[in-house]
XYZ file of C-alpha atoms in Angstrom:
645
model
C 2.506 -7.005 20.476
C 2.170 -3.871 22.394
C -0.986 -2.103 21.931
C -0.868 1.333 23.345
C -3.105 4.185 21.898
C -0.887 7.042 20.224
C -1.891 10.346 18.429
C 1.087 10.282 16.028
C 2.141 7.670 13.271
C 5.616 6.595 14.302
C 7.771 3.309 13.990
C 6.156 1.831 16.687
C 2.700 2.700 15.254
C 4.030 1.082 11.792
C 4.541 -2.073 13.814
C 1.358 -2.326 15.498
C -0.716 -1.705 12.819
C 0.782 -4.446 10.553
C 0.942 -6.873 13.600
C -2.889 -6.086 14.278
C -3.974 -6.223 10.550
C -2.217 -9.588 10.320
C -4.282 -10.839 13.383
C -7.561 -9.205 11.949
C -7.019 -10.847 8.464
C -6.115 -14.098 10.171
C -9.522 -13.956 11.936
C -11.301 -12.705 8.519
C -9.530 -15.020 6.312
C -12.079 -17.948 5.807
C -14.767 -15.637 5.634
C -13.187 -13.260 3.021
C -12.128 -16.516 0.610
C -15.741 -17.982 0.738
C -16.678 -14.314 -0.842
C -14.245 -14.280 -3.376
C -16.371 -14.500 -6.448
C -14.476 -11.213 -8.400
C -12.498 -11.040 -10.960
C -12.260 -14.740 -10.640
C -13.960 -16.828 -8.225
C -10.955 -18.674 -7.204
C -11.596 -18.804 -3.053
C -8.313 -17.361 -2.072
C -8.547 -13.410 -1.661
C -8.364 -13.387 2.168
C -5.271 -16.080 1.853
C -3.707 -13.693 -0.267
C -4.123 -10.724 1.669
C -2.776 -12.576 4.829
C -0.092 -13.637 3.076
C 0.747 -10.314 1.633
C 0.480 -8.583 5.100
C 2.474 -11.540 6.979
C 5.616 -10.665 4.029
C 5.241 -6.998 5.331
C 5.373 -7.840 9.211
C 8.331 -10.234 8.348
C 10.040 -7.157 6.775
C 8.988 -4.396 9.775
C 10.550 -6.889 12.201
C 13.749 -7.523 10.750
C 13.980 -3.705 10.808
C 13.696 -3.595 14.774
C 15.894 -6.577 14.983
C 18.592 -5.130 12.956
C 18.657 -1.866 15.258
C 17.977 -3.675 18.478
C 21.279 -5.533 17.697
C 23.010 -2.312 16.780
C 25.280 -0.439 19.254
C 23.059 2.858 19.200
C 20.382 3.602 21.379
C 18.008 4.534 18.572
C 15.183 2.738 17.267
C 14.274 2.586 13.380
C 12.619 5.655 11.982
C 9.038 6.300 10.731
C 10.808 6.375 7.079
C 12.542 2.941 7.953
C 9.507 1.312 8.958
C 7.277 2.368 6.374
C 9.625 1.227 3.717
C 10.411 -2.022 5.057
C 6.340 -2.525 5.059
C 6.086 -1.230 1.766
C 9.118 -3.397 0.504
C 7.995 -6.546 2.229
C 4.284 -6.327 0.933
C 5.495 -5.607 -2.579
C 7.671 -8.919 -2.726
C 5.178 -10.913 -0.773
C 2.083 -9.660 -2.647
C 0.043 -12.689 -3.971
C -3.287 -12.629 -6.421
C -4.991 -9.517 -7.735
C -6.100 -7.961 -4.124
C -2.437 -8.772 -2.569
C -0.943 -6.972 -5.191
C -2.997 -3.873 -5.034
C -2.783 -3.790 -1.183
C 1.247 -3.810 -1.712
C 0.547 -0.498 -3.832
C -1.590 1.125 -1.284
C 1.036 0.506 1.452
C 3.646 1.935 -0.874
C 1.666 4.690 -1.855
C 1.426 5.638 2.029
C 5.147 5.320 2.604
C 6.175 7.482 -0.261
C 4.239 10.212 1.687
C 5.762 9.108 5.173
C 9.034 8.358 4.237
C 9.910 9.066 0.708
C 8.122 12.576 -0.506
C 5.984 11.083 -2.791
C 3.709 14.112 -2.812
C 4.719 17.920 -2.674
C 2.993 18.043 0.602
C 4.824 14.795 2.066
C 5.975 15.098 5.727
C 9.172 13.765 4.743
C 11.710 12.214 7.027
C 9.991 13.270 10.179
C 10.226 11.123 13.448
C 6.292 10.796 12.833
C 3.398 12.016 10.956
C 0.066 13.654 12.449
C -3.455 13.298 11.334
C -2.481 15.292 8.451
C 0.205 13.326 7.220
C -2.086 10.390 7.770
C -4.492 12.179 5.411
C -2.302 12.723 2.677
C -0.963 9.217 2.930
C -4.457 7.724 2.339
C -4.901 10.028 -0.437
C -1.872 9.009 -2.276
C -2.228 5.377 -1.411
C -5.748 5.445 -3.068
C -4.506 7.558 -5.925
C -1.278 5.205 -6.532
C -3.226 2.230 -6.583
C -6.060 3.337 -8.957
C -3.260 4.284 -11.196
C -1.467 0.823 -11.154
C -4.517 -1.119 -12.230
C -5.024 -1.005 -16.046
C -8.635 -0.805 -16.131
C -10.176 0.121 -12.740
C -13.563 -1.251 -11.981
C -16.035 0.375 -9.583
C -17.365 -1.975 -6.589
C -13.598 -3.327 -5.822
C -11.032 -2.592 -3.527
C -9.851 0.365 -5.309
C -13.151 2.138 -4.434
C -13.219 1.098 -1.197
C -9.463 2.835 -0.875
C -10.859 5.800 -2.733
C -13.824 6.406 -0.229
C -11.370 5.900 3.023
C -9.157 8.724 1.278
C -12.494 11.043 1.144
C -13.699 10.500 4.387
C -10.561 10.854 6.412
C -10.258 14.436 4.118
C -13.819 15.166 5.424
C -12.589 14.602 9.018
C -13.042 17.569 11.087
C -10.676 18.960 13.458
C -8.139 15.899 12.864
C -4.921 18.185 12.050
C -3.065 16.210 15.135
C -5.446 13.244 15.452
C -4.394 10.165 13.978
C -6.955 8.566 15.535
C -9.928 10.225 14.535
C -8.354 10.052 10.745
C -7.926 6.310 10.752
C -11.439 6.138 12.322
C -12.854 8.392 9.563
C -11.448 6.654 6.924
C -12.918 3.247 8.339
C -16.133 4.119 8.476
C -15.672 5.597 5.063
C -14.579 2.421 3.430
C -16.999 0.552 5.352
C -19.924 2.270 3.902
C -18.319 1.981 0.452
C -17.942 -1.522 1.041
C -21.724 -2.189 1.750
C -22.689 -0.350 -1.525
C -20.417 -2.663 -3.639
C -22.829 -5.049 -4.566
C -25.004 -2.441 -6.527
C -21.465 -1.721 -8.465
C -20.820 -4.897 -9.695
C -23.773 -7.420 -11.289
C -21.658 -10.388 -9.961
C -21.278 -9.321 -6.221
C -25.500 -8.670 -6.191
C -26.270 -11.873 -7.624
C -23.775 -13.647 -4.811
C -25.306 -11.630 -2.302
C -21.882 -10.623 -0.974
C -19.613 -7.582 -0.718
C -16.323 -7.167 -2.677
C -13.844 -9.561 -0.795
C -10.594 -7.358 -1.422
C -13.043 -4.547 -0.301
C -13.719 -6.270 2.648
C -9.387 -7.071 3.371
C -8.988 -3.817 3.204
C -11.608 -2.609 5.630
C -9.914 -5.115 8.052
C -6.723 -3.616 7.713
C -7.922 -0.223 8.387
C -9.792 -1.646 11.454
C -6.082 -2.604 12.600
C -5.173 1.003 12.068
C -8.295 2.294 14.127
C -7.189 -0.314 16.886
C -3.654 1.345 16.802
C -4.443 4.790 17.900
C -7.459 4.335 19.764
C -6.600 0.530 21.336
C -10.227 -0.515 20.416
C -11.336 -2.906 18.010
C -14.316 -1.201 15.810
C -17.119 -3.272 14.795
C -16.117 -5.774 11.675
C -17.631 -5.194 8.299
C -20.794 -7.302 6.954
C -19.790 -10.018 4.235
C -23.041 -10.543 2.787
C -25.541 -7.242 2.235
C -27.886 -8.468 -0.699
C -31.564 -9.200 0.714
C -33.149 -12.712 -0.348
C -29.774 -13.911 -1.872
C -28.494 -17.508 -0.972
C -24.910 -17.532 -1.487
C -22.125 -20.469 -0.676
C -18.765 -19.574 -0.495
C -16.418 -22.831 -0.080
C -13.860 -21.910 2.271
C -11.333 -23.924 4.089
C -13.880 -24.541 7.221
C -16.919 -25.291 4.838
C -19.425 -23.401 3.032
C -21.030 -19.872 4.362
C -24.447 -19.541 3.694
C -26.749 -16.504 4.028
C -29.657 -16.910 5.093
C -32.451 -16.675 2.039
C -35.152 -14.042 1.815
C -34.264 -12.539 4.969
C -33.267 -8.484 4.809
C -30.108 -7.945 6.676
C -26.124 -8.277 7.026
C -23.974 -10.357 8.462
C -21.459 -9.320 10.394
C -18.374 -11.586 10.739
C -17.870 -12.171 14.193
C -20.066 -10.069 15.772
C -22.561 -11.483 18.234
C -25.389 -9.806 16.003
C -28.321 -7.927 16.964
C -31.935 -6.735 15.944
C -32.652 -7.452 12.689
C -28.872 -8.730 11.869
C -29.487 -12.788 10.704
C -26.675 -15.055 11.631
C -24.963 -17.112 9.239
C -25.380 -20.870 9.014
C -22.402 -22.993 8.287
C -22.750 -26.046 6.161
C -20.230 -28.233 6.963
C -18.348 -30.132 5.121
C -18.517 -34.318 4.257
C -15.810 -36.999 4.696
C -15.118 -36.786 0.795
C -15.198 -32.996 0.962
C -18.341 -31.739 -0.525
C -20.724 -29.908 1.345
C -23.827 -31.335 2.575
C -26.906 -31.476 0.091
C -24.346 -32.172 -2.675
C -22.445 -28.872 -2.837
C -19.120 -28.038 -3.670
C -16.455 -28.584 -0.683
C -13.399 -26.315 0.595
C -11.500 -24.853 -2.088
C -7.910 -25.649 -1.917
C -6.898 -22.235 -3.402
C -4.791 -21.291 -6.307
C -1.535 -23.432 -6.713
C 1.320 -22.924 -8.387
C 5.342 -22.689 -7.935
C 7.917 -19.730 -8.010
C 10.871 -20.468 -10.310
C 13.094 -18.462 -12.505
C 12.282 -17.183 -15.949
C 15.749 -18.794 -17.331
C 15.054 -22.222 -16.002
C 12.107 -24.685 -17.278
C 10.875 -25.529 -13.516
C 7.720 -23.212 -13.664
C 5.307 -25.901 -13.008
C 1.548 -25.011 -13.476
C -1.305 -26.445 -11.691
C -4.807 -26.054 -11.167
C -6.676 -24.165 -8.866
C -9.925 -24.720 -7.211
C -12.785 -22.451 -6.489
C -15.891 -22.201 -4.931
C -19.177 -22.841 -6.534
C -21.323 -20.421 -8.082
C -24.602 -18.785 -6.117
C -27.057 -21.385 -5.763
C -30.088 -20.704 -7.253
C -28.346 -19.944 -10.798
C -29.460 -21.677 -14.041
C -27.481 -24.932 -14.701
C -24.280 -24.119 -16.666
C -24.039 -20.560 -15.171
C -21.096 -19.076 -13.525
C -21.059 -16.575 -10.588
C -21.296 -13.417 -12.863
C -24.275 -14.926 -14.738
C -22.656 -15.665 -18.053
C -23.441 -19.125 -19.420
C -20.936 -21.693 -19.170
C -20.752 -22.167 -22.959
C -19.967 -18.379 -23.528
C -17.215 -17.845 -20.831
C -13.899 -17.261 -22.390
C -11.711 -15.709 -19.798
C -8.144 -15.875 -19.619
C -6.925 -19.555 -18.359
C -3.665 -18.415 -16.587
C -3.010 -15.918 -13.595
C 0.673 -14.964 -13.875
C 2.749 -13.335 -11.264
C 6.256 -12.099 -11.060
C 8.574 -9.752 -9.339
C 10.620 -7.844 -12.004
C 13.848 -5.953 -11.621
C 13.203 -3.099 -14.855
C 13.705 0.395 -15.122
C 10.779 2.691 -15.722
C 10.486 3.177 -19.505
C 10.473 -1.006 -19.960
C 7.969 -0.884 -17.387
C 5.594 1.301 -19.422
C 6.063 -0.703 -22.655
C 5.666 -4.286 -20.604
C 2.098 -2.630 -19.134
C 1.032 -1.820 -22.846
C 1.917 -5.180 -24.165
C 0.515 -7.111 -21.134
C -2.726 -5.482 -21.529
C -3.143 -6.448 -25.060
C -2.242 -10.015 -24.036
C -5.104 -10.550 -21.113
C -7.044 -8.547 -18.597
C -6.892 -7.913 -14.476
C -3.556 -6.172 -14.886
C -1.712 -4.833 -12.003
C 1.604 -3.661 -12.264
C 3.090 -2.126 -8.618
C 6.217 -1.026 -7.202
C 8.950 1.185 -8.342
C 12.765 1.986 -7.744
C 13.673 -0.935 -10.218
C 11.400 -3.579 -8.588
C 8.067 -4.270 -9.887
C 5.536 -6.925 -8.847
C 3.204 -8.094 -12.236
C -0.014 -9.877 -11.951
C -2.191 -10.278 -14.972
C -5.205 -13.108 -15.987
C -3.720 -14.205 -19.725
C -4.434 -17.467 -22.186
C -0.787 -17.251 -23.032
C 1.250 -17.642 -19.695
C 4.525 -17.851 -21.899
C 4.345 -14.798 -23.879
C 3.293 -12.847 -20.075
C 6.753 -14.073 -18.629
C 8.815 -13.313 -22.301
C 7.286 -10.013 -22.154
C 8.712 -9.495 -18.631
C 12.138 -10.941 -19.892
C 12.246 -8.492 -22.474
C 11.630 -5.599 -20.164
C 13.869 -6.524 -17.226
C 14.663 -9.515 -14.926
C 11.562 -11.949 -13.913
C 11.923 -13.842 -10.903
C 9.436 -15.488 -8.772
C 7.213 -16.359 -11.641
C 4.069 -17.905 -10.106
C 1.626 -19.467 -12.725
C -1.597 -20.735 -11.826
C -4.002 -22.574 -14.376
C -7.950 -21.482 -13.690
C -8.672 -24.280 -16.125
C -11.554 -25.164 -18.415
C -13.572 -27.108 -16.472
C -12.815 -25.844 -13.003
C -16.037 -25.089 -10.912
C -16.049 -21.572 -11.208
C -16.305 -21.651 -14.894
C -18.535 -24.514 -15.885
C -20.812 -24.425 -12.413
C -20.390 -27.868 -11.968
C -18.136 -29.499 -9.135
C -15.066 -30.643 -9.972
C -13.983 -34.534 -9.389
C -11.244 -34.199 -6.428
C -7.298 -34.619 -7.283
C -6.170 -37.749 -6.162
C -3.623 -37.098 -2.999
C 0.146 -38.647 -3.621
C 0.826 -40.687 -0.356
C 3.818 -38.812 0.011
C 5.696 -35.397 -0.796
C 8.781 -33.468 0.101
C 8.475 -29.677 0.480
C 12.360 -28.093 0.707
C 12.987 -23.920 0.943
C 15.898 -23.372 -1.111
C 18.062 -20.572 -1.807
C 18.467 -20.400 -5.030
C 16.896 -20.962 -8.601
C 19.265 -23.892 -9.746
C 18.660 -25.498 -6.284
C 14.609 -25.286 -6.942
C 15.299 -27.039 -10.191
C 17.741 -29.852 -8.811
C 14.917 -30.191 -5.801
C 12.014 -30.147 -8.426
C 13.749 -32.805 -10.572
C 14.585 -35.149 -7.487
C 10.394 -34.927 -6.929
C 10.223 -32.300 -4.264
C 8.088 -29.238 -4.026
C 10.598 -26.318 -3.155
C 10.141 -23.020 -1.659
C 12.333 -20.083 -3.385
C 14.147 -18.294 -0.321
C 15.858 -15.193 -1.983
C 18.554 -13.187 -0.307
C 16.896 -11.565 2.431
C 13.496 -12.574 1.656
C 12.695 -15.392 3.802
C 9.246 -17.272 3.083
C 6.493 -16.854 5.627
C 4.821 -19.896 7.416
C 1.941 -19.017 5.232
C 3.802 -19.724 2.217
C 5.074 -23.059 3.559
C 1.478 -24.081 4.302
C 0.863 -22.858 0.839
C 3.307 -25.394 -0.693
C 2.438 -28.108 1.604
C -0.839 -27.943 0.670
C 0.289 -27.857 -3.278
C 2.239 -30.888 -2.812
C -1.408 -32.460 -2.099
C 0.056 -35.308 -0.734
C -1.191 -37.343 2.614
C 2.014 -37.521 4.295
C 4.557 -34.385 3.967
C 8.322 -34.321 5.075
C 9.287 -30.621 5.296
C 12.911 -29.582 5.091
C 13.203 -25.860 6.070
C 17.250 -25.726 5.240
C 17.877 -22.790 7.576
C 18.430 -22.686 11.253
C 16.423 -19.381 11.398
C 13.639 -21.014 9.909
C 13.008 -23.497 11.941
C 10.379 -21.576 13.910
C 8.313 -20.798 10.877
C 8.560 -24.038 9.372
C 7.283 -25.412 12.865
C 4.245 -23.242 12.883
C 3.550 -24.127 9.166
C 4.070 -27.759 10.189
C 1.250 -27.255 13.065
C -1.118 -25.726 10.325
C -0.528 -27.965 8.323
C -1.150 -30.961 10.746
C -4.814 -29.177 11.768
C -5.701 -29.623 7.888
C -5.765 -33.625 8.309
C -1.944 -33.692 6.791
C 0.677 -35.808 8.632
C 3.853 -33.624 8.500
C 7.137 -34.352 9.769
C 9.831 -31.458 10.235
C 13.447 -32.604 9.721
C 15.444 -29.531 11.259
C 18.417 -29.036 8.415
C 20.388 -25.881 8.502
C 21.782 -26.004 5.075
C 20.502 -26.572 1.431
C 23.270 -29.105 1.143
C 21.908 -31.177 4.236
C 18.641 -31.061 2.544
C 20.194 -32.669 -0.678
C 21.658 -35.352 1.769
C 18.297 -36.186 3.348
C 16.562 -36.030 -0.453
C 19.060 -38.615 -1.796
C 17.891 -41.248 0.938
C 14.438 -40.341 0.526
C 12.100 -43.737 -0.328
C 8.444 -42.831 -0.708
C 7.691 -46.692 -0.482
C 9.155 -47.027 2.800
C 7.020 -46.732 6.047
C 6.672 -43.163 6.855
C 8.743 -42.957 10.151
C 11.303 -45.041 8.559
C 11.797 -42.951 5.501
C 12.237 -39.783 8.357
C 14.519 -41.217 10.544
C 16.634 -42.211 7.389
C 16.511 -38.980 5.852
C 17.318 -37.090 9.853
C 19.949 -39.311 9.588
C 21.948 -38.664 6.239
C 21.161 -34.348 6.916
C 22.683 -35.192 10.659
C 25.814 -36.976 9.053
C 26.520 -33.977 6.881
C 28.595 -31.357 7.909
C 27.705 -28.043 6.077
C 29.816 -24.546 5.456
C 29.463 -21.365 3.376
C 31.637 -18.772 1.728
C 30.383 -15.521 1.806
C 31.350 -11.740 1.615
C 31.020 -9.641 4.888
C 28.569 -6.778 4.615
C 29.896 -4.814 7.764
C 32.550 -4.467 10.441
C 31.679 -7.528 12.955
C 32.732 -9.342 15.880
C 33.469 -13.121 15.175
C 34.463 -16.270 16.284
C 37.679 -16.144 14.203
C 38.131 -12.304 15.197
C 37.053 -8.949 13.999
C 35.959 -8.605 9.960
C 35.694 -6.148 7.758
C 33.370 -4.908 5.266
C 34.558 -6.692 2.071
C 36.221 -9.572 4.121
C 35.600 -13.412 2.725
C 33.902 -15.357 5.584
C 34.386 -19.107 5.431
C 31.420 -20.346 8.459
C 31.511 -24.199 9.226
C 28.299 -25.215 10.799
C 27.077 -21.965 11.234
C 30.160 -20.359 13.155
C 32.696 -18.224 11.415
C 35.759 -20.297 11.212
C 37.996 -18.488 8.588
C 38.677 -14.725 7.823
C 40.406 -14.379 4.570
C 40.495 -11.815 1.198
C 40.132 -14.780 -1.316
C 37.340 -16.456 -2.087
C 38.857 -19.751 -3.718
C 41.796 -19.664 -0.720
C 39.182 -19.243 1.950
C 36.868 -22.286 0.541
C 40.053 -24.388 0.391
C 40.738 -23.987 3.804
C 37.460 -24.053 5.224
C 37.083 -27.269 3.228
C 39.929 -28.944 4.211
C 38.914 -28.213 8.258
C 35.894 -30.026 7.343
C 37.654 -32.904 5.538
C 40.439 -33.445 8.511
C 37.543 -35.252 10.537
C 37.241 -37.457 7.448
C 34.414 -37.503 4.692
C 33.366 -39.725 2.008
C 31.321 -37.007 -0.270
C 31.976 -33.446 -0.994
C 28.989 -31.283 -2.424
C 29.523 -27.721 -3.666
C 26.857 -25.450 -4.612
C 27.933 -22.432 -6.568
C 26.341 -19.159 -6.526
C 26.355 -16.730 -8.955
C 29.121 -15.093 -7.996
C 31.347 -17.690 -7.319
C 34.436 -17.245 -9.358
C 34.764 -19.652 -12.515
C 37.413 -21.609 -11.704
C 36.623 -22.488 -8.231
C 34.668 -25.635 -8.858
C 37.955 -27.229 -10.754
C 40.237 -25.822 -8.213
C 38.270 -27.235 -5.232
C 37.647 -30.665 -7.368
C 41.092 -31.097 -7.758
C 42.035 -30.161 -4.432
C 39.845 -33.065 -3.278
C 41.306 -35.632 -5.437
C 44.654 -35.169 -4.856
C 44.610 -34.501 -1.088
C 41.745 -37.195 0.185
C 41.651 -40.622 -1.402
C 38.140 -42.478 -2.126
C 36.412 -38.971 -1.378
C 34.005 -37.994 -4.178
C 33.036 -34.558 -5.368
C 29.695 -33.269 -6.770
C 28.837 -29.736 -8.306
C 25.542 -28.107 -8.512
C 24.614 -24.807 -9.725
C 22.432 -22.694 -7.027
C 22.186 -19.220 -9.065
C 21.450 -16.426 -6.713
C 21.545 -17.979 -3.611
C 23.209 -15.203 -1.087
C 26.327 -17.239 -0.125
C 29.085 -17.466 -2.641
C 29.709 -20.944 -1.953
C 27.825 -23.940 -0.044
C 29.847 -27.155 1.197
C 28.806 -30.376 2.177
C 30.907 -33.112 3.530
C 28.816 -36.278 4.259
């Protein structure tokens, strides 16, 4: 990632900022997870922010890659980059803080690229300090409007303080670096004050986790324009507090009775106490009988129209040490706690009036309501007791998808103050990336943990790692089902291995190869034998897809025009036609010319209604002893997927 200090905010600055923000959150993720006590102490704020920014980075990189393969010398504009950043964050937003961060980035994009305010800089090639100030102000205001009941002492307070400080920056009309540094210092000061605004933070001796994450993102903005990494913000600020936060690396404890602040990753100085890390024991608990590392919120994306949305329990950090027995981190007695049991998140395609009605309905159902987005696509986050009602409200408003339901659960450590017995790990599991809701259901029924990849929205490595954790097994077989996801899956597998999980990556390049591998999967076999068998089955399956060209392009079969039907065999265009059924028949004939015993057809939503019957008849009449199986894939991008074993 190039790191060249610059004065103006252009597309390259957006790219650099996103990359630096991801690196910074990667360094701070465990610390932020450990101090997460509000609104729910589920120990995943840092992870959620990281995954949200990772999705934004992927979208920005895709825009740059698209321009690199084009014919023109021009790269993406500021508008292109900021819109991609905002869209990527929106579709990848995780948790309460991640959803708010997505709205902050969207608010900036509306000024920098879309003319979201009367003073917006519009479609300029770059923005100066004035444009950045306007963007930060609009971001803070739009994020506050997106939250049903804003609470001070949270990321909203930190965002507003950053905008206020940027507005007050002197002589910064043309200098983005000066504005960014002022915003960072304002946010940092506001973060240090959050324990005085939220009693739950003061009792725990920590700052707001979401605000800490935003300060990290703003620090990356400073580094983008100045080339200098600012000193990181303090995580614990309250004198006399003894705070245990269970993060993936163990419990972070501030020194009791010593005034001062901990600056994570900072070498410290006079009067600044260092944190002690209480290592986890072999059984997963911290020394002294304290609860060990949290695994974070768990859940499964699924489509509202199917029965495959799975609910799993979330585990979180223990409350502040020293709290009376039976009290939560917010000081309420466990017996009196009556907070919502579920976190519900989904993307929603809906019009503005329907979303306003949805806000009112969800606000009556629960709390922590955040609805962000616009232009027909929204990200909805709410804590409720009736998860089904929250999803039904989304169905009435429009089309919800990527539904994720997390059960906070009565009896979890963050609601009772008691250590939750660890859930027994399965011996082996399969995690697979699938391109449509129908296949997600099929893989789930076969015992796999699916990760839904919608068209143009490939999962990030962090999402695959989360799925591996969610599978909760000692051994995991990972099926990327896409050649372009091979490196992403490899990074996820490597990360999971560092956490003690044995992971085997089978380089499946299509969902039909994954189906073949899953068909021979036998958890009772030795791990190596099972992996070899699944790899052989996938490798013996030729794959093809039928899709529609979006633009003119050179292919292995000649030049195609926008709207042409393309038949790809093993990743290369082999047939260019004008009719979906005829093209599919040609592709199938070419594949079966070299033999085969089983044909798998996965139909997308755009497939003609009679295509399955036509192709089944073609196989039955022209190829003896060849069986055909048909599945519905839903919105999978391709019109048709074909596998031949």
